[in-house]
Amino acid sequence: MTYTKTVPQSVEWKNTHISLLDQTKLPLETVFIDLFTIEDVWDSITALKVRGAPAIGITAAYGLALSAQSYKSLSIAEFKEKLNQDRDYLASSRPTAVNLIWALNRLVASIECAKTVNEAKTTLIHEAIQIQVEDEEVCRQIGEHALSLFKDGYKLLTICNAGSIATARFGTALAPFHLAAQRNVNLKVFASETRPILQGARLTTWELLQSGVDVTLITDNMAAHTIAVKGIDAIIVGADRITANGDTANKIGTYNLALLAKAFGIPFYVAAPKSTFDISLQNGSEIPIEERNPDEVTHISGVRVAPEGVQVYNPAFDVTPNDLITAIITEAGILQGDLGLEIRKIFGE
Ligand SMILES: CSC[C@H]1O[C@H](OP(=O)(O)O)[C@H](O)[C@@H]1O
């Protein structure tokens, strides 16, 4: 059965609060929650109620703007100081996706010239909304560039959820699939379940079914066999932080797929907006990798599956070296060859 409904937005500014699609409830329930405080926002990002690099950047930006509306009896200098403190607090919610700090710093910078508190409060709201508006268009452009690489009938493998709900709309790695479905271009997607949080099984399958995309769920350990037996034509993934040389942090298990792509001689594509690049880092060894609660590995849906007391290693991301990446698909175009050089070009270095 395929769905024709559009995918709901993951986050929305409501003036007095933020409305958030609670991604921990999907696919069994579509639940929206209201965030009224900066602590609500921090908790929602940390608990993956909102997740996906651009989506957490947008949500954090709204959280900063929302918190600033409650500042009282401050001079503009004191206002800016408190805003920096709130920026640092929200930045501590998750360490790997650079979009979080990028969006927060963009908001702080937007009021640099503000002369009054009221002017600053209004500017912060407008800048946060602008980040979401821009991201939707950027993701649509990424989808168009990616779709240009895929012929009708192509079979693609992806991991995690780099989809519409991980961004303002469309997604990054999933953007070409949403666009293809609107144009009757026949792409077949294989979604890795993505242990331990199951973003692939829970979110990518749900999202692509909403758009009527032909999607097949596999477990992570089926990837090599699926590539071999199903004749996967290419792999496309999202990103959380891309360094100056093109090394890319993405969901744990992405590196595995890049190694498989090389072994099978198929393209490995990374799809990401410029806001996911951190050219202050020279290579992937400098990217902070989030380690999460061991319970995510020892439990599935709250049911313990591993013995009490077992040691657990739970990195949420890994880093794919640039030499395993065929191309990085951005709103500025498709970067390939000398990725470091191509990255410098799109950032005007
Ligand atoms: C469009 S960015 C999506 C990116 O973020 C995901 O991580 P998480 O679910 O932990 O936020 C994953 O790495 C996706 O590729």
Coordinates of C-alpha atoms and ligand atoms in Angstrom, one line a residue:
M1 CA 0.0 0.0 0.0
T2 CA 1.4 3.5 -0.8
Y3 CA 0.4 6.8 0.8
T4 CA -0.3 10.0 -1.0
K5 CA -0.3 12.4 2.0
T6 CA 2.4 15.0 2.2
V7 CA 5.0 14.6 5.0
P8 CA 4.3 17.0 7.9
Q9 CA 6.8 19.7 8.9
S10 CA 9.1 18.7 11.8
V11 CA 9.1 22.1 13.4
E12 CA 7.0 25.3 13.3
W13 CA 7.2 28.7 14.9
K14 CA 4.0 29.7 16.7
N15 CA 5.0 33.1 18.2
T16 CA 4.2 32.0 21.8
H17 CA 5.8 28.6 21.4
I18 CA 7.4 26.1 19.0
S19 CA 5.3 23.2 17.6
L20 CA 7.4 20.0 17.1
L21 CA 6.6 16.7 15.5
D22 CA 7.8 14.2 18.1
Q23 CA 9.9 11.9 16.0
T24 CA 10.3 9.3 18.8
K25 CA 6.6 8.5 18.4
L26 CA 6.8 7.7 14.7
P27 CA 5.7 5.7 12.8
L28 CA 3.0 4.4 15.2
E29 CA 1.8 7.8 16.2
T30 CA 1.9 11.3 14.7
V31 CA 2.2 13.5 17.8
F32 CA 2.9 17.3 17.9
I33 CA 4.3 18.8 21.1
D34 CA 4.5 22.4 22.2
L35 CA 7.8 23.8 23.4
F36 CA 7.6 26.9 25.6
T37 CA 11.0 27.1 27.2
I38 CA 14.7 26.8 26.3
E39 CA 14.8 23.7 28.5
D40 CA 12.0 22.2 26.5
V41 CA 14.0 22.7 23.3
W42 CA 17.2 21.4 24.8
D43 CA 15.4 18.2 26.1
S44 CA 13.7 17.7 22.7
I45 CA 17.0 17.8 20.8
T46 CA 18.8 15.6 23.2
A47 CA 16.0 13.0 23.3
L48 CA 15.8 13.0 19.5
K49 CA 12.2 14.2 19.5
V50 CA 13.6 16.4 16.8
R51 CA 16.7 15.1 15.0
G52 CA 18.6 15.5 11.7
A53 CA 21.2 18.2 11.3
P54 CA 19.2 21.0 9.6
A55 CA 16.1 20.3 11.7
I56 CA 18.0 20.6 15.0
G57 CA 19.6 23.8 13.8
I58 CA 16.2 25.3 12.9
T59 CA 14.7 24.1 16.2
A60 CA 17.6 25.5 18.3
A61 CA 17.3 28.8 16.4
Y62 CA 13.6 29.0 17.3
G63 CA 14.5 28.0 20.9
L64 CA 17.0 30.9 21.2
A65 CA 14.5 33.4 19.7
L66 CA 11.8 32.1 22.0
S67 CA 13.9 32.4 25.1
A68 CA 15.0 35.9 24.2
Q69 CA 11.4 37.0 24.1
S70 CA 11.2 36.4 27.8
Y71 CA 14.2 38.5 28.8
K72 CA 13.0 41.4 31.0
S73 CA 14.5 44.7 32.1
L74 CA 17.9 44.2 30.4
S75 CA 20.0 46.8 28.6
I76 CA 20.9 45.8 25.0
A77 CA 24.4 44.9 26.2
E78 CA 22.9 42.7 29.0
F79 CA 20.5 41.2 26.4
K80 CA 23.4 40.2 24.1
E81 CA 25.3 38.7 27.0
K82 CA 22.3 36.6 28.1
L83 CA 21.7 35.5 24.5
N84 CA 25.3 34.2 24.3
Q85 CA 24.7 32.2 27.5
D86 CA 21.5 30.7 26.0
R87 CA 23.4 30.0 22.7
D88 CA 26.0 28.0 24.6
Y89 CA 23.3 26.1 26.6
L90 CA 21.5 25.1 23.4
A91 CA 24.8 24.2 21.7
S92 CA 25.5 21.7 24.4
S93 CA 22.4 19.6 23.5
R94 CA 24.3 17.6 20.8
P95 CA 27.9 17.9 19.6
T96 CA 28.3 16.4 16.1
A97 CA 25.9 18.2 13.7
V98 CA 27.4 21.5 12.9
N99 CA 24.1 23.0 11.8
L100 CA 23.2 23.4 15.5
I101 CA 26.0 25.8 16.3
W102 CA 25.8 27.3 12.8
A103 CA 22.2 28.3 13.3
L104 CA 22.8 29.6 16.8
N105 CA 25.8 31.7 15.8
R106 CA 23.8 33.1 12.9
L107 CA 21.1 34.3 15.3
V108 CA 23.7 35.9 17.6
A109 CA 25.3 37.6 14.7
S110 CA 21.9 38.9 13.4
I111 CA 21.5 41.3 16.3
E112 CA 25.1 42.6 16.4
C113 CA 24.0 46.0 15.3
A114 CA 20.7 46.0 17.2
K115 CA 20.3 49.3 19.2
T116 CA 17.3 48.3 21.3
V117 CA 16.0 45.2 23.0
N118 CA 12.7 45.3 21.0
E119 CA 14.6 45.5 17.7
A120 CA 16.8 42.6 18.8
K121 CA 13.8 40.4 19.8
T122 CA 12.1 41.0 16.4
T123 CA 15.3 40.4 14.5
L124 CA 15.9 37.0 16.2
I125 CA 12.5 35.8 15.2
H126 CA 12.8 36.9 11.6
E127 CA 16.3 35.3 11.3
A128 CA 15.1 32.0 12.7
I129 CA 12.2 31.9 10.3
Q130 CA 14.6 32.8 7.5
I131 CA 16.8 29.8 8.3
Q132 CA 13.9 27.5 7.9
V133 CA 12.7 29.1 4.7
E134 CA 16.2 29.0 3.2
D135 CA 16.7 25.4 4.2
E136 CA 13.5 24.2 2.4
E137 CA 14.7 25.8 -0.9
V138 CA 18.3 24.5 -0.4
C139 CA 17.0 21.0 0.1
R140 CA 14.8 21.2 -3.0
Q141 CA 17.9 22.3 -5.0
I142 CA 19.9 19.4 -3.5
G143 CA 17.1 17.1 -4.6
E144 CA 17.2 18.4 -8.1
H145 CA 21.0 18.0 -8.3
A146 CA 20.8 14.4 -6.9
L147 CA 18.0 13.4 -9.2
S148 CA 20.1 14.4 -12.2
L149 CA 22.4 11.5 -11.2
F150 CA 19.7 8.8 -11.1
K151 CA 18.2 7.1 -14.1
D152 CA 14.6 5.8 -14.2
G153 CA 14.6 2.4 -12.6
Y154 CA 17.7 3.0 -10.4
K155 CA 18.0 1.1 -7.1
L156 CA 19.4 3.2 -4.2
L157 CA 20.5 2.2 -0.7
T158 CA 20.4 4.7 2.1
I159 CA 20.9 4.8 5.9
C160 CA 19.2 6.6 8.8
N161 CA 16.8 9.4 7.9
A162 CA 18.1 12.3 5.9
G163 CA 14.6 13.1 5.0
S164 CA 12.0 15.8 5.0
I165 CA 11.5 15.6 8.8
A166 CA 15.3 15.9 9.3
T167 CA 15.2 19.3 7.5
A168 CA 12.8 22.1 6.7
R169 CA 11.3 20.0 3.9
F170 CA 12.3 17.5 1.2
G171 CA 15.4 16.3 3.1
T172 CA 18.9 15.8 1.7
A173 CA 19.6 12.2 0.8
L174 CA 15.8 11.5 0.5
A175 CA 15.0 14.7 -1.5
P176 CA 15.6 13.1 -4.9
F177 CA 13.2 10.3 -4.0
H178 CA 10.4 12.8 -3.0
L179 CA 10.9 14.7 -6.2
A180 CA 11.1 11.6 -8.4
A181 CA 7.8 10.4 -6.9
Q182 CA 6.1 13.7 -8.0
R183 CA 7.4 13.2 -11.5
N184 CA 6.7 9.5 -11.9
V185 CA 10.4 8.7 -12.1
N186 CA 10.7 5.1 -10.9
L187 CA 13.4 4.9 -8.2
K188 CA 13.6 1.9 -5.9
V189 CA 14.9 2.7 -2.4
F190 CA 16.4 0.2 0.1
A191 CA 16.4 1.7 3.6
S192 CA 18.8 0.3 6.2
E193 CA 17.0 0.0 9.6
T194 CA 19.8 1.9 11.3
R195 CA 20.4 0.5 14.7
P196 CA 20.2 1.4 17.5
I197 CA 17.6 4.2 17.2
L198 CA 16.1 2.7 14.0
Q199 CA 15.7 6.0 12.1
G200 CA 15.6 4.0 8.8
A201 CA 13.0 1.4 9.9
R202 CA 10.8 4.0 11.8
L203 CA 11.3 7.3 9.9
T204 CA 12.6 6.8 6.3
T205 CA 10.2 4.0 5.4
W206 CA 7.3 6.0 6.9
E207 CA 8.3 9.2 5.1
L208 CA 8.9 7.6 1.7
L209 CA 5.6 5.7 1.9
Q210 CA 3.8 9.0 2.6
S211 CA 5.2 10.2 -0.8
G212 CA 4.4 6.9 -2.6
V213 CA 8.1 6.0 -3.0
D214 CA 9.0 2.3 -3.6
V215 CA 10.9 1.6 -0.4
T216 CA 12.1 -1.7 1.0
L217 CA 13.4 -2.1 4.6
I218 CA 16.5 -4.1 5.3
T219 CA 18.5 -4.7 8.4
D220 CA 21.9 -3.1 8.6
N221 CA 23.7 -6.4 8.3
M222 CA 21.9 -7.2 5.0
A223 CA 23.7 -4.3 3.1
A224 CA 26.4 -6.2 1.3
H225 CA 24.1 -9.1 0.3
T226 CA 21.4 -6.6 -0.9
I227 CA 23.9 -4.7 -3.0
A228 CA 25.1 -8.0 -4.6
V229 CA 21.7 -9.7 -5.0
K230 CA 19.4 -6.7 -5.8
G231 CA 21.9 -4.9 -8.0
I232 CA 22.0 -1.6 -6.1
D233 CA 23.2 1.2 -8.5
A234 CA 24.3 3.7 -5.9
I235 CA 24.3 4.7 -2.2
I236 CA 23.2 8.1 -1.0
V237 CA 23.4 9.3 2.6
G238 CA 23.1 12.6 4.6
A239 CA 25.7 14.3 6.7
D240 CA 26.1 16.0 10.1
R241 CA 29.4 17.6 9.6
I242 CA 31.7 17.8 6.6
T243 CA 35.3 19.1 7.0
A244 CA 37.4 21.2 4.7
N245 CA 38.8 18.1 2.9
G246 CA 35.4 16.4 2.5
D247 CA 35.7 13.9 5.3
T248 CA 32.1 13.4 6.4
A249 CA 30.4 12.5 9.8
N250 CA 27.1 10.8 9.4
K251 CA 25.0 8.2 11.2
I252 CA 27.0 5.2 12.6
G253 CA 27.1 2.6 9.8
T254 CA 27.7 5.1 7.0
Y255 CA 31.4 4.3 6.9
N256 CA 30.5 0.6 6.5
L257 CA 28.4 1.5 3.4
A258 CA 31.1 3.6 1.9
L259 CA 33.5 0.7 2.2
L260 CA 30.9 -1.6 0.5
A261 CA 30.4 0.9 -2.3
K262 CA 34.2 0.9 -3.0
A263 CA 34.2 -2.9 -2.8
F264 CA 31.3 -3.2 -5.3
G265 CA 32.5 -0.3 -7.5
I266 CA 29.2 1.7 -7.1
P267 CA 29.0 5.4 -6.5
F268 CA 28.8 6.7 -2.8
Y269 CA 27.0 10.1 -2.6
V270 CA 26.8 12.4 0.3
A271 CA 23.9 15.0 0.2
A272 CA 24.2 18.0 2.4
P273 CA 23.6 21.8 2.5
K274 CA 26.5 24.2 2.9
S275 CA 25.3 24.8 6.5
T276 CA 26.6 21.2 7.2
F277 CA 30.2 22.1 6.2
D278 CA 32.7 23.1 8.9
I279 CA 35.7 24.3 7.0
S280 CA 37.4 25.4 10.3
L281 CA 38.2 21.7 10.7
Q282 CA 40.8 20.3 8.3
N283 CA 39.8 16.6 8.5
G284 CA 37.4 14.2 10.0
S285 CA 39.6 13.3 13.0
E286 CA 38.6 16.7 14.5
I287 CA 34.8 16.1 14.4
P288 CA 33.3 15.5 17.9
I289 CA 31.5 12.1 17.8
E290 CA 28.5 11.9 20.1
E291 CA 28.3 8.9 22.4
R292 CA 24.8 8.2 23.6
N293 CA 23.1 6.3 26.4
P294 CA 24.1 2.5 26.5
D295 CA 20.4 1.7 27.0
E296 CA 19.8 2.5 23.3
V297 CA 21.9 -0.6 22.5
T298 CA 20.9 -2.9 25.3
H299 CA 17.2 -2.3 24.9
I300 CA 14.8 -2.3 21.9
S301 CA 11.6 -0.4 22.4
G302 CA 12.3 -0.4 26.1
V303 CA 12.7 -4.2 26.3
R304 CA 16.1 -5.4 27.5
V305 CA 17.9 -7.6 24.9
A306 CA 21.4 -7.7 26.4
P307 CA 22.5 -8.9 29.9
E308 CA 22.7 -6.5 32.8
G309 CA 26.2 -5.2 33.3
V310 CA 27.5 -5.7 29.8
Q311 CA 29.9 -3.0 28.5
V312 CA 28.5 -0.9 25.7
Y313 CA 30.0 1.4 23.1
N314 CA 27.4 3.6 21.5
P315 CA 28.8 6.2 19.1
A316 CA 26.0 7.9 17.2
F317 CA 28.2 8.8 14.2
D318 CA 31.2 7.7 12.2
V319 CA 33.4 9.5 9.8
T320 CA 33.7 8.5 6.1
P321 CA 37.1 9.5 4.6
N322 CA 36.9 11.7 1.6
D323 CA 38.6 9.2 -0.7
L324 CA 35.5 6.9 -0.3
I325 CA 33.1 9.6 -1.4
T326 CA 32.2 9.8 -5.1
A327 CA 30.5 13.2 -4.8
I328 CA 29.0 15.6 -2.3
I329 CA 25.7 17.0 -3.5
T330 CA 25.0 20.5 -2.3
E331 CA 22.7 23.4 -3.3
A332 CA 25.8 24.8 -5.0
G333 CA 26.1 21.8 -7.2
I334 CA 27.8 18.4 -7.3
L335 CA 31.3 18.4 -5.8
Q336 CA 33.6 15.6 -7.1
G337 CA 37.2 14.9 -7.8
D338 CA 39.4 17.0 -5.5
L339 CA 36.8 17.5 -2.8
G340 CA 39.0 19.9 -0.8
L341 CA 39.4 22.1 -3.8
E342 CA 35.7 22.0 -4.7
I343 CA 34.8 22.8 -1.2
R344 CA 37.1 25.8 -1.1
K345 CA 35.5 27.0 -4.3
I346 CA 31.9 27.0 -3.0
F347 CA 33.1 28.9 0.1
G348 CA 35.0 31.4 -1.9
E349 CA 38.3 30.5 -0.4
Ligands
LIG1 C1 19.6 15.7 6.9 S1 20.7 15.4 8.2 C2 20.3 13.9 8.8 C3 21.4 13.2 9.5 O1 21.2 13.3 10.9 C4 21.0 12.0 11.4 O2 21.5 11.8 12.7 P1 20.4 11.8 13.9 O3 19.2 11.0 13.5 O4 21.2 11.2 15.1 O5 20.1 13.3 14.1 C5 21.8 11.1 10.4 O6 23.2 11.2 10.6 C6 21.3 11.7 9.1 O7 22.1 11.4 8.0

